PDB file of C-alpha atoms and ligand atoms in Angstrom:
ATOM      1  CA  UNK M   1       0.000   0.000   0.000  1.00 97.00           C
ATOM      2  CA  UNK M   2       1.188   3.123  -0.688  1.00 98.00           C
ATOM      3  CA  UNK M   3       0.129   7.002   0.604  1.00 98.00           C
ATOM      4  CA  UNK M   4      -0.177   9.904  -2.002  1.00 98.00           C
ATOM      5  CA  UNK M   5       0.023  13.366  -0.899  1.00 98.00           C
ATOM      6  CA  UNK M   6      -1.334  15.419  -3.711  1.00 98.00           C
ATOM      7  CA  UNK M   7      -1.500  19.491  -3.702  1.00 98.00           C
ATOM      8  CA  UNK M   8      -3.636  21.534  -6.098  1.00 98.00           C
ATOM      9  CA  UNK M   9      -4.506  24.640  -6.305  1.00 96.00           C
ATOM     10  CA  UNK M  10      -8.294  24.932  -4.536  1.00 96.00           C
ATOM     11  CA  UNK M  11      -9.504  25.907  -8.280  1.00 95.00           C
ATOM     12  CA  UNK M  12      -9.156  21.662  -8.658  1.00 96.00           C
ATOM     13  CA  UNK M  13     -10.064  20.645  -5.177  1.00 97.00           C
ATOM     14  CA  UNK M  14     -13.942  20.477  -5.992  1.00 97.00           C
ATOM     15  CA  UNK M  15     -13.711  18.946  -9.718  1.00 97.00           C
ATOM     16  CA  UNK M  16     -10.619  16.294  -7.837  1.00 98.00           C
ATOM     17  CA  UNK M  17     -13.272  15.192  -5.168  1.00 98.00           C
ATOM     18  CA  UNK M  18     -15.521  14.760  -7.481  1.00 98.00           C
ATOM     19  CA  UNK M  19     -13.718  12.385  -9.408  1.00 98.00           C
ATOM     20  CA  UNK M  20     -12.326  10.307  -6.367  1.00 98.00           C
ATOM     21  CA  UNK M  21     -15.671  10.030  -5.764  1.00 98.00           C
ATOM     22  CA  UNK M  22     -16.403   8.539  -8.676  1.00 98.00           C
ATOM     23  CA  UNK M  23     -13.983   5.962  -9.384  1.00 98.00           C
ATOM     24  CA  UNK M  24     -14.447   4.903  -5.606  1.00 98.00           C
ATOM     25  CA  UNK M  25     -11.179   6.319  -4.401  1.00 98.00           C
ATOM     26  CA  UNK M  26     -10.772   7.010  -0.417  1.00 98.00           C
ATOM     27  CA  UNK M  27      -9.353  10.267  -0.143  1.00 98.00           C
ATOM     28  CA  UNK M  28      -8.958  12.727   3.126  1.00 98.00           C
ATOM     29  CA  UNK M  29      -8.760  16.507   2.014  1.00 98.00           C
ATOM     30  CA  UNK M  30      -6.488  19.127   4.035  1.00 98.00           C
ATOM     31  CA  UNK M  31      -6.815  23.122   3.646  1.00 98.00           C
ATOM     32  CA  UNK M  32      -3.101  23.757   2.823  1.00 98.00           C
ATOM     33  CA  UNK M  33      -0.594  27.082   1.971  1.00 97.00           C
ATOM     34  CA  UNK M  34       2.069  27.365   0.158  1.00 95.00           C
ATOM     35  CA  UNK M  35       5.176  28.236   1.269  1.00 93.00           C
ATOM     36  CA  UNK M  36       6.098  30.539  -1.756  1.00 91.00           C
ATOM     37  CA  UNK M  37       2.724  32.366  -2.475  1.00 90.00           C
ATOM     38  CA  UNK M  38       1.463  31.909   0.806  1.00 90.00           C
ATOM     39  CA  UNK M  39      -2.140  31.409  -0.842  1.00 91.00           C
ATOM     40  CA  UNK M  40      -4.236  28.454  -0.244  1.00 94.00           C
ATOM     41  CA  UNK M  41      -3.864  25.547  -1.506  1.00 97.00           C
ATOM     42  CA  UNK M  42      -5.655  22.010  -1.520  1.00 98.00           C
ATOM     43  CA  UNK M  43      -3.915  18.846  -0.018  1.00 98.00           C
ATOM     44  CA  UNK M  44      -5.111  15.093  -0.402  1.00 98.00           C
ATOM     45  CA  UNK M  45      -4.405  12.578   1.344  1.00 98.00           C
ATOM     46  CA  UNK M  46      -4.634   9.037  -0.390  1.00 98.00           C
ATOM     47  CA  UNK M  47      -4.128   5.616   1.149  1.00 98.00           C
ATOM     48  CA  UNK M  48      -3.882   3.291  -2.622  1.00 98.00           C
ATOM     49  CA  UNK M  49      -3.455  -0.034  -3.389  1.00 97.00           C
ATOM     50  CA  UNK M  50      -0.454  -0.770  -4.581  1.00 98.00           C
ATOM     51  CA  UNK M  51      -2.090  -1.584  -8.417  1.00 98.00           C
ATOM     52  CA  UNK M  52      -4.474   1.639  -8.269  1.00 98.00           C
ATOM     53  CA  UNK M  53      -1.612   3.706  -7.863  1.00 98.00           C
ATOM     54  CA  UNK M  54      -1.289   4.835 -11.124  1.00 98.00           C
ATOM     55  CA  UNK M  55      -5.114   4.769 -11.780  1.00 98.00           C
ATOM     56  CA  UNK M  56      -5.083   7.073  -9.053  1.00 98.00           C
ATOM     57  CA  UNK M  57      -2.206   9.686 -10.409  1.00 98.00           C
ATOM     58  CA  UNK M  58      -4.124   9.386 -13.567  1.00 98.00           C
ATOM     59  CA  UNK M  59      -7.387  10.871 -12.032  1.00 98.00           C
ATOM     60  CA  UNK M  60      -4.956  13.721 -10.475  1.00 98.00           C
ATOM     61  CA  UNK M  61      -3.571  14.409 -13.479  1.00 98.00           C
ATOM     62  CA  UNK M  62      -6.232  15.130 -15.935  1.00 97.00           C
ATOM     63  CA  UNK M  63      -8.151  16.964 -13.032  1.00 97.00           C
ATOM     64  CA  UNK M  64      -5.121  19.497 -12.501  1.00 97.00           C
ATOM     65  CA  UNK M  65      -4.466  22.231 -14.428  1.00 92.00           C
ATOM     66  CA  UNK M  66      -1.321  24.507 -14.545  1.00 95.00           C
ATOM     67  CA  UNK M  67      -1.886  28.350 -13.810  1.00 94.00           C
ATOM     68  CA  UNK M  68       0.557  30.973 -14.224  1.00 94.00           C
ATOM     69  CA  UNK M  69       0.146  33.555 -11.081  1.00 89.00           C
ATOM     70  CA  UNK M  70       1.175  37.062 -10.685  1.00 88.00           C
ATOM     71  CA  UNK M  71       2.928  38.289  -7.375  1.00 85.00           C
ATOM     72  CA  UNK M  72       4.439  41.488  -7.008  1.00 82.00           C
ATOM     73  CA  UNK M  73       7.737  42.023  -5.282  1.00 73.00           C
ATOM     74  CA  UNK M  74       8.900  45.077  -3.836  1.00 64.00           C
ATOM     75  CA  UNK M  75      12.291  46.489  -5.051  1.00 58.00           C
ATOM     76  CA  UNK M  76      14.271  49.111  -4.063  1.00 55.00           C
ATOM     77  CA  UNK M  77      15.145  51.804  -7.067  1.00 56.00           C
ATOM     78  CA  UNK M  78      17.074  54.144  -5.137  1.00 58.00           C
ATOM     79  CA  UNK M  79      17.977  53.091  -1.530  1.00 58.00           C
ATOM     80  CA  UNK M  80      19.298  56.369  -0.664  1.00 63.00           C
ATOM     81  CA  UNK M  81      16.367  58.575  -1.992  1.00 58.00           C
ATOM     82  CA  UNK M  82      14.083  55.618  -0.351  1.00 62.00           C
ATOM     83  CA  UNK M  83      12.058  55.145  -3.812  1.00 63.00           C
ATOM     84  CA  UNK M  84      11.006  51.445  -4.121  1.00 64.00           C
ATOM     85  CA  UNK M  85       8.661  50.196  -6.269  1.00 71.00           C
ATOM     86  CA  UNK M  86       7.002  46.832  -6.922  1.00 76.00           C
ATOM     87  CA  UNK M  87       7.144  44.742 -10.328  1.00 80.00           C
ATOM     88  CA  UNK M  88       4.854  41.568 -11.254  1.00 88.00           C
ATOM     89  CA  UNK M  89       7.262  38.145 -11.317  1.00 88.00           C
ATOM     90  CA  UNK M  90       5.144  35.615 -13.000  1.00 92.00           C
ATOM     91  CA  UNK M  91       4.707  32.102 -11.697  1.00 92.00           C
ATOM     92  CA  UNK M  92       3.585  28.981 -13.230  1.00 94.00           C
ATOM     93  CA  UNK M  93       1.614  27.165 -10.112  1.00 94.00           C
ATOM     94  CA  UNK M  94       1.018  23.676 -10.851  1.00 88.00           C
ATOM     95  CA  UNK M  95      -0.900  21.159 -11.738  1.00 93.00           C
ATOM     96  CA  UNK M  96      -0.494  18.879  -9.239  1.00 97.00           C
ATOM     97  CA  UNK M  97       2.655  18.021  -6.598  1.00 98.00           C
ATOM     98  CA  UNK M  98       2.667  14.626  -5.916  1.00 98.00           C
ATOM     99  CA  UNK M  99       4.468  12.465  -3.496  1.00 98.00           C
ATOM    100  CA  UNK M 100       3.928   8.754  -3.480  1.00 98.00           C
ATOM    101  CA  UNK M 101       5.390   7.206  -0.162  1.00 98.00           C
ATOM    102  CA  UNK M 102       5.567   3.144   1.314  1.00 98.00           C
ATOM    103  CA  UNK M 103       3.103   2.648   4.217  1.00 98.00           C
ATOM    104  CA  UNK M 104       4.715   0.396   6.599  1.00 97.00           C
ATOM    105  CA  UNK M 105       1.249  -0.569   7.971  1.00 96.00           C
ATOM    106  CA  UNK M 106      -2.318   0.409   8.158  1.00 96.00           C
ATOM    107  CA  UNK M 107      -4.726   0.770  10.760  1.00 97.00           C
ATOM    108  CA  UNK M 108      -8.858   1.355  11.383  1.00 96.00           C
ATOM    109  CA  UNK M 109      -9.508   0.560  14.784  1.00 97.00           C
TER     110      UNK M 109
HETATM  111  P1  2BA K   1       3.879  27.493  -3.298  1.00 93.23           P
HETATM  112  O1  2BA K   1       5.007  27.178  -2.370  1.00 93.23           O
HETATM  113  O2  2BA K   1       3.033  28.668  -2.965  1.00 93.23           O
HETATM  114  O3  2BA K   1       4.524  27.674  -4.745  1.00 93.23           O
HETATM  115  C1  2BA K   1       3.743  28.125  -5.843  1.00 93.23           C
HETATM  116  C2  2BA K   1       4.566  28.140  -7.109  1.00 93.23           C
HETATM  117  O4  2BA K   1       5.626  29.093  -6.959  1.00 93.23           O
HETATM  118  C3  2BA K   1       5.258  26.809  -7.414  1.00 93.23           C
HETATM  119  O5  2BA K   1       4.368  25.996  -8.146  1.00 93.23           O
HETATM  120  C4  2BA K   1       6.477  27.235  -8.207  1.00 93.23           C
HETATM  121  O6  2BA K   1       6.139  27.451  -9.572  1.00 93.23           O
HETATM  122  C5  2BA K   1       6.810  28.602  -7.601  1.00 93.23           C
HETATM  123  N1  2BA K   1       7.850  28.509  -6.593  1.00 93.23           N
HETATM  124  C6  2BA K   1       7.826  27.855  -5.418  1.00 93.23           C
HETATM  125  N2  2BA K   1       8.962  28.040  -4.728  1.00 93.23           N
HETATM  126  C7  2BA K   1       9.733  28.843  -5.497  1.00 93.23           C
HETATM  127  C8  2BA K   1      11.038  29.402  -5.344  1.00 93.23           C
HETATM  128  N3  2BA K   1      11.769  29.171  -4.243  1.00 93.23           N
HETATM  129  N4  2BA K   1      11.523  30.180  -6.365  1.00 93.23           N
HETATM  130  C9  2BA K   1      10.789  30.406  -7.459  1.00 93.23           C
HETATM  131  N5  2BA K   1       9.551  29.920  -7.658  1.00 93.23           N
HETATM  132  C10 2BA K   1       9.025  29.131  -6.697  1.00 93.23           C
HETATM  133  P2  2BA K   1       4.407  24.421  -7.934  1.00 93.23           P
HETATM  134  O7  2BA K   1       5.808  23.920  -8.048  1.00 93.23           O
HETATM  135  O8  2BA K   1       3.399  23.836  -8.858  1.00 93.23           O
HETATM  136  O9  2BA K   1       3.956  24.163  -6.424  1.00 93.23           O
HETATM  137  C11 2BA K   1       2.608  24.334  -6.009  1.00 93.23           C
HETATM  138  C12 2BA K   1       2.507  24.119  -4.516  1.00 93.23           C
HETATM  139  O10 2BA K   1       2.878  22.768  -4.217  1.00 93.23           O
HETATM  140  C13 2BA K   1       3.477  24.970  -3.677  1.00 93.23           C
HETATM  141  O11 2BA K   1       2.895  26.242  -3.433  1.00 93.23           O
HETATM  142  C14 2BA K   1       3.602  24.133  -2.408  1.00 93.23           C
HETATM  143  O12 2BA K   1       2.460  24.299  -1.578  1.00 93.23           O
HETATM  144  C15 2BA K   1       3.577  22.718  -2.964  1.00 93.23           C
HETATM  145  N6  2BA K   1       4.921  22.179  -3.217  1.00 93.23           N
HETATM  146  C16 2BA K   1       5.630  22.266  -4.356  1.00 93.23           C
HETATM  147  N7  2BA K   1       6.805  21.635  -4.246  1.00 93.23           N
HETATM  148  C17 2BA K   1       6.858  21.155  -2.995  1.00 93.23           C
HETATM  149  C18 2BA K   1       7.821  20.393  -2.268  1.00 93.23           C
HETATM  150  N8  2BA K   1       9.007  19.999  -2.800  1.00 93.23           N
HETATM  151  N9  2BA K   1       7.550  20.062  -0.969  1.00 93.23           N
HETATM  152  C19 2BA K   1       6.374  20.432  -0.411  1.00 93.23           C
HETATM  153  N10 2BA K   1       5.406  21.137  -1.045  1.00 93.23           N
HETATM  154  C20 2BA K   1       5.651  21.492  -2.327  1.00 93.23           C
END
């Protein structure tokens, strides 16, 4: 058995469930930030069969899209006349980050 941790942006969360759902996957869903944008973000939590794993990664995959996201960071023009101004850095977020990690054992007591 294996776990997958999968993050998506929450634009996916709703159409992801959905499809778990669907094909009868168990999944437990986590409200989540990211650590660069510091936005939200959606993170699954899967415990899969060893042969539904890639069924699984298949379902995250065509429900994830990739996004590109604007943030603005400040910059300094001038440090000694203090004028700083901010510029837009683009960012392609996603689709999904996946992480597929050995369960040494699993419990439902
Ligand atoms: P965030 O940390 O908010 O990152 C959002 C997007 O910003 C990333 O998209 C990536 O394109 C960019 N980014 C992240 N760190 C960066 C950096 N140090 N310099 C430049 N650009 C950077 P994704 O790679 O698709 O990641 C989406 C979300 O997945 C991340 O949100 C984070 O919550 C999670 N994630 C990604 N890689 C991870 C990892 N190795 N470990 C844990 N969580 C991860």
């Amino acid at each position: 058995m294996k776990l997958v941790i999968a993050i998506v942006q929450d634009q996916d969360q709703n159409i992801l469930s959905n499809a778990f759902l669907e094909a009868n996957v168990r999944a437990t869903k986590l409200s989540s930030t990211g650590g660069f944008l510091r936005s939200g973000n959606t993170t699954f939590l899967l415990g899969v069969e060893d042969h539904l794993v890639d069924e699984v990664l298949d379902i995250i995959k065509s429900c994830s899209e990739s996004r590109e996201q604007y943030i603005s960071s400040p910059i300094h023009l001038d440090v000694s006349l203090d004028i700083s101004a901010s510029y837009p850095i683009r960012v392609e977020v996603g689709g999904a980050t996946v992480f597929v990690l050995p369960i040494d054992s699993f419990h439902q007591f």
